[in-house]
């Protein structure tokens, strides 16, 4: 494939993956194949349950269906490439590497902004319930999803274009299982000063801003809930936020560990944290939301019951 960066002598990269030992490749292949199939099945069931049950046609589940769809796309950007690397060649073309990095950042940040929108939905539902229907109108929900899905692509495009201006001369070995900014910048034989400045400013702001929005929403929710006189009312209010808080903690905890550090300190140990937010969170999201949500569990039961073959009449 023709190189995007004509000043670079590197036409492809080698992804070392999670392990270089041959005896580890088949077990890792089986493990991540199972994770991928569970992720696709779980998120697809969430989408089908929400679409098929009229009781789930509310803003909260509208946003959750898009989160599940994004998780399917996000995981598909990463895991199939890993599966190929486990059993065959570990090379990826220059263009393929940049394309993978672009979609990882675009879809990962879409997840992030959708979590913000879901936090805003919970904030309105608990702090201003009488105006909920007006504020969270269908038109506004569509606009919020459109914003969450489009803005991250501009962010991802910026970093992809900046990376494409770098020169890669000698080493083409990426000590990672995917194409990520930090390990790629460490391979460059040209100055990465601009890339690092943008990474530590724009990227950090783009990463931290959604988290601050979520934190602000939950601070307001906490203040409102503490004013509720009955314990049952407090429990009901908190129970609607439990699943979302669990997902936010899992997602942002691993992301902050990986990205809020200088490029020079990036090590192989960060692979585990990367797996958490790129692979495991997408697999666990359907489980977290379905286990702690009675309406969604009921919708899933209806969906499964509808798919069961009906017994023939006597």
Short mmCIF file of N, CA and C in Angstrom, two decimals, residues 194-271:
data_model
loop_
_atom_site.label_atom_id
_atom_site.label_comp_id
_atom_site.label_asym_id
_atom_site.label_seq_id
_atom_site.Cartn_x
_atom_site.Cartn_y
_atom_site.Cartn_z
N UNK A 194 6.00 19.38 18.76
CA UNK A 194 4.65 19.89 18.51
C UNK A 194 3.60 18.86 18.92
N UNK A 195 3.86 17.60 18.55
CA UNK A 195 2.92 16.52 18.90
C UNK A 195 2.74 16.40 20.40
N UNK A 196 3.86 16.49 21.14
CA UNK A 196 3.78 16.35 22.59
C UNK A 196 3.07 17.54 23.23
N UNK A 197 3.32 18.74 22.70
CA UNK A 197 2.64 19.93 23.22
C UNK A 197 1.13 19.80 23.02
N UNK A 198 0.72 19.40 21.81
CA UNK A 198 -0.70 19.24 21.51
C UNK A 198 -1.29 18.11 22.35
N UNK A 199 -0.52 17.04 22.54
CA UNK A 199 -0.99 15.90 23.33
C UNK A 199 -1.22 16.29 24.79
N UNK A 200 -0.30 17.10 25.33
CA UNK A 200 -0.41 17.47 26.74
C UNK A 200 -1.35 18.64 26.99
N UNK A 201 -1.77 19.34 25.93
CA UNK A 201 -2.69 20.48 26.10
C UNK A 201 -4.08 20.14 25.55
N UNK A 202 -4.20 20.12 24.22
CA UNK A 202 -5.50 19.87 23.61
C UNK A 202 -6.05 18.51 23.98
N UNK A 203 -5.20 17.47 23.89
CA UNK A 203 -5.68 16.12 24.17
C UNK A 203 -6.07 15.96 25.64
N UNK A 204 -5.25 16.53 26.53
CA UNK A 204 -5.57 16.45 27.96
C UNK A 204 -6.88 17.18 28.27
N UNK A 205 -7.04 18.37 27.66
CA UNK A 205 -8.29 19.12 27.86
C UNK A 205 -9.49 18.36 27.31
N UNK A 206 -9.30 17.74 26.14
CA UNK A 206 -10.38 16.99 25.51
C UNK A 206 -10.73 15.75 26.32
N UNK A 207 -9.76 15.23 27.06
CA UNK A 207 -9.98 14.04 27.88
C UNK A 207 -10.58 14.41 29.23
N UNK A 208 -10.07 15.48 29.83
CA UNK A 208 -10.49 15.85 31.19
C UNK A 208 -11.84 16.56 31.20
N UNK A 209 -12.14 17.35 30.16
CA UNK A 209 -13.39 18.11 30.13
C UNK A 209 -14.63 17.24 30.30
N UNK A 210 -14.77 16.14 29.55
CA UNK A 210 -15.94 15.28 29.77
C UNK A 210 -16.02 14.75 31.20
N UNK A 211 -14.88 14.39 31.76
CA UNK A 211 -14.87 13.88 33.13
C UNK A 211 -15.33 14.95 34.12
N UNK A 212 -14.89 16.19 33.91
CA UNK A 212 -15.30 17.29 34.79
C UNK A 212 -16.80 17.55 34.67
N UNK A 213 -17.33 17.44 33.45
CA UNK A 213 -18.77 17.61 33.23
C UNK A 213 -19.56 16.54 33.98
N UNK A 214 -19.07 15.31 33.93
CA UNK A 214 -19.73 14.21 34.65
C UNK A 214 -19.64 14.44 36.16
N UNK A 215 -18.44 14.86 36.62
CA UNK A 215 -18.25 15.11 38.05
C UNK A 215 -19.18 16.22 38.53
N UNK A 216 -19.31 17.29 37.74
CA UNK A 216 -20.20 18.41 38.10
C UNK A 216 -21.65 17.92 38.19
N UNK A 217 -22.06 17.09 37.22
CA UNK A 217 -23.43 16.57 37.21
C UNK A 217 -23.71 15.76 38.47
N UNK A 218 -22.75 14.93 38.87
CA UNK A 218 -22.99 14.06 40.02
C UNK A 218 -22.87 14.82 41.35
N UNK A 219 -22.11 15.89 41.37
CA UNK A 219 -22.08 16.73 42.57
C UNK A 219 -23.45 17.37 42.79
N UNK A 220 -24.05 17.88 41.69
CA UNK A 220 -25.38 18.47 41.78
C UNK A 220 -26.42 17.41 42.14
N UNK A 221 -26.26 16.21 41.58
CA UNK A 221 -27.19 15.11 41.92
C UNK A 221 -27.07 14.76 43.39
N UNK A 222 -25.83 14.68 43.90
CA UNK A 222 -25.61 14.33 45.31
C UNK A 222 -26.25 15.36 46.23
N UNK A 223 -26.08 16.65 45.91
CA UNK A 223 -26.66 17.71 46.72
C UNK A 223 -28.19 17.59 46.75
N UNK A 224 -28.77 17.31 45.57
CA UNK A 224 -30.23 17.17 45.48
C UNK A 224 -30.73 15.95 46.25
N UNK A 225 -30.04 14.82 46.10
CA UNK A 225 -30.47 13.58 46.75
C UNK A 225 -30.39 13.69 48.27
N UNK A 226 -29.36 14.36 48.78
CA UNK A 226 -29.21 14.51 50.23
C UNK A 226 -30.34 15.33 50.85
N UNK A 227 -31.04 16.10 50.02
CA UNK A 227 -32.17 16.90 50.51
C UNK A 227 -33.47 16.09 50.57
N UNK A 228 -33.46 14.89 49.96
CA UNK A 228 -34.65 14.05 49.99
C UNK A 228 -34.83 13.50 51.40
N UNK A 229 -36.00 13.69 52.04
CA UNK A 229 -36.16 13.29 53.44
C UNK A 229 -36.17 11.79 53.68
N UNK A 230 -36.77 11.01 52.79
CA UNK A 230 -36.91 9.57 53.04
C UNK A 230 -35.71 8.78 52.51
N UNK A 231 -35.36 7.72 53.24
CA UNK A 231 -34.25 6.85 52.84
C UNK A 231 -34.59 6.11 51.55
N UNK A 232 -35.88 5.74 51.40
CA UNK A 232 -36.31 5.03 50.19
C UNK A 232 -36.15 5.92 48.96
N UNK A 233 -36.47 7.21 49.12
CA UNK A 233 -36.32 8.14 48.01
C UNK A 233 -34.88 8.33 47.62
N UNK A 234 -33.99 8.40 48.61
CA UNK A 234 -32.56 8.53 48.33
C UNK A 234 -32.03 7.29 47.61
N UNK A 235 -32.46 6.12 48.09
CA UNK A 235 -32.00 4.87 47.46
C UNK A 235 -32.47 4.77 46.02
N UNK A 236 -33.71 5.17 45.76
CA UNK A 236 -34.25 5.11 44.40
C UNK A 236 -33.48 6.04 43.46
N UNK A 237 -33.16 7.25 43.97
CA UNK A 237 -32.42 8.22 43.16
C UNK A 237 -31.01 7.72 42.85
N UNK A 238 -30.34 7.19 43.88
CA UNK A 238 -28.98 6.69 43.67
C UNK A 238 -28.95 5.46 42.78
N UNK A 239 -30.00 4.62 42.87
CA UNK A 239 -30.01 3.37 42.09
C UNK A 239 -30.06 3.65 40.59
N UNK A 240 -30.63 4.78 40.19
CA UNK A 240 -30.69 5.11 38.76
C UNK A 240 -29.34 5.55 38.22
N UNK A 241 -28.40 5.86 39.13
CA UNK A 241 -27.08 6.35 38.70
C UNK A 241 -25.97 5.31 38.89
N UNK A 242 -26.29 4.23 39.63
CA UNK A 242 -25.24 3.26 39.99
C UNK A 242 -24.52 2.66 38.80
N UNK A 243 -25.26 2.22 37.78
CA UNK A 243 -24.66 1.58 36.61
C UNK A 243 -23.75 2.55 35.87
N UNK A 244 -24.26 3.77 35.69
CA UNK A 244 -23.48 4.77 34.96
C UNK A 244 -22.19 5.12 35.70
N UNK A 245 -22.27 5.27 37.02
CA UNK A 245 -21.07 5.58 37.81
C UNK A 245 -20.03 4.47 37.73
N UNK A 246 -20.49 3.23 37.73
CA UNK A 246 -19.58 2.09 37.62
C UNK A 246 -18.83 2.11 36.29
N UNK A 247 -19.56 2.37 35.20
CA UNK A 247 -18.96 2.42 33.86
C UNK A 247 -17.98 3.59 33.77
N UNK A 248 -18.36 4.74 34.30
CA UNK A 248 -17.49 5.93 34.28
C UNK A 248 -16.18 5.66 35.02
N UNK A 249 -16.27 5.04 36.18
CA UNK A 249 -15.07 4.74 36.98
C UNK A 249 -14.14 3.80 36.24
N UNK A 250 -14.69 2.75 35.66
CA UNK A 250 -13.89 1.77 34.92
C UNK A 250 -13.23 2.41 33.71
N UNK A 251 -13.99 3.21 32.97
CA UNK A 251 -13.52 3.80 31.71
C UNK A 251 -12.46 4.87 31.96
N UNK A 252 -12.79 5.84 32.81
CA UNK A 252 -11.88 6.97 33.02
C UNK A 252 -10.68 6.60 33.89
N UNK A 253 -10.86 5.68 34.82
CA UNK A 253 -9.74 5.27 35.65
C UNK A 253 -8.59 4.72 34.83
N UNK A 254 -8.91 3.85 33.87
CA UNK A 254 -7.87 3.24 33.02
C UNK A 254 -7.32 4.25 32.01
N UNK A 255 -8.18 5.12 31.47
CA UNK A 255 -7.71 6.12 30.49
C UNK A 255 -6.76 7.11 31.13
N UNK A 256 -7.10 7.62 32.32
CA UNK A 256 -6.22 8.58 32.99
C UNK A 256 -4.87 7.96 33.31
N UNK A 257 -4.89 6.68 33.68
CA UNK A 257 -3.63 6.00 34.00
C UNK A 257 -2.70 5.95 32.78
N UNK A 258 -3.29 5.76 31.61
CA UNK A 258 -2.49 5.61 30.39
C UNK A 258 -2.04 6.96 29.83
N UNK A 259 -2.97 7.93 29.73
CA UNK A 259 -2.70 9.12 28.93
C UNK A 259 -2.26 10.35 29.70
N UNK A 260 -2.53 10.43 30.98
CA UNK A 260 -2.09 11.61 31.73
C UNK A 260 -0.69 11.39 32.30
N UNK A 261 0.24 11.11 31.39
CA UNK A 261 1.64 10.94 31.74
C UNK A 261 2.48 11.29 30.52
N UNK A 262 3.73 11.71 30.71
CA UNK A 262 4.59 12.04 29.56
C UNK A 262 4.82 10.84 28.67
N UNK A 263 5.05 11.10 27.38
CA UNK A 263 5.29 10.02 26.42
C UNK A 263 6.49 9.17 26.82
N UNK A 264 7.52 9.80 27.38
CA UNK A 264 8.75 9.09 27.72
C UNK A 264 8.55 8.04 28.81
N UNK A 265 7.50 8.19 29.62
CA UNK A 265 7.27 7.24 30.71
C UNK A 265 6.37 6.08 30.32
N UNK A 266 5.91 6.07 29.06
CA UNK A 266 4.99 5.02 28.60
C UNK A 266 5.72 3.70 28.53
N UNK A 267 5.20 2.67 29.22
CA UNK A 267 5.86 1.36 29.28
C UNK A 267 4.89 0.25 28.95
N UNK A 268 5.42 -0.96 28.91
CA UNK A 268 4.61 -2.14 28.61
C UNK A 268 3.54 -2.36 29.67
N UNK A 269 3.80 -1.91 30.90
CA UNK A 269 2.82 -2.08 31.98
C UNK A 269 1.50 -1.37 31.69
N UNK A 270 1.54 -0.37 30.82
CA UNK A 270 0.32 0.36 30.49
C UNK A 270 -0.61 -0.46 29.59
N UNK A 271 -0.13 -1.60 29.07
CA UNK A 271 -0.97 -2.43 28.20
C UNK A 271 -2.22 -2.92 28.94
#
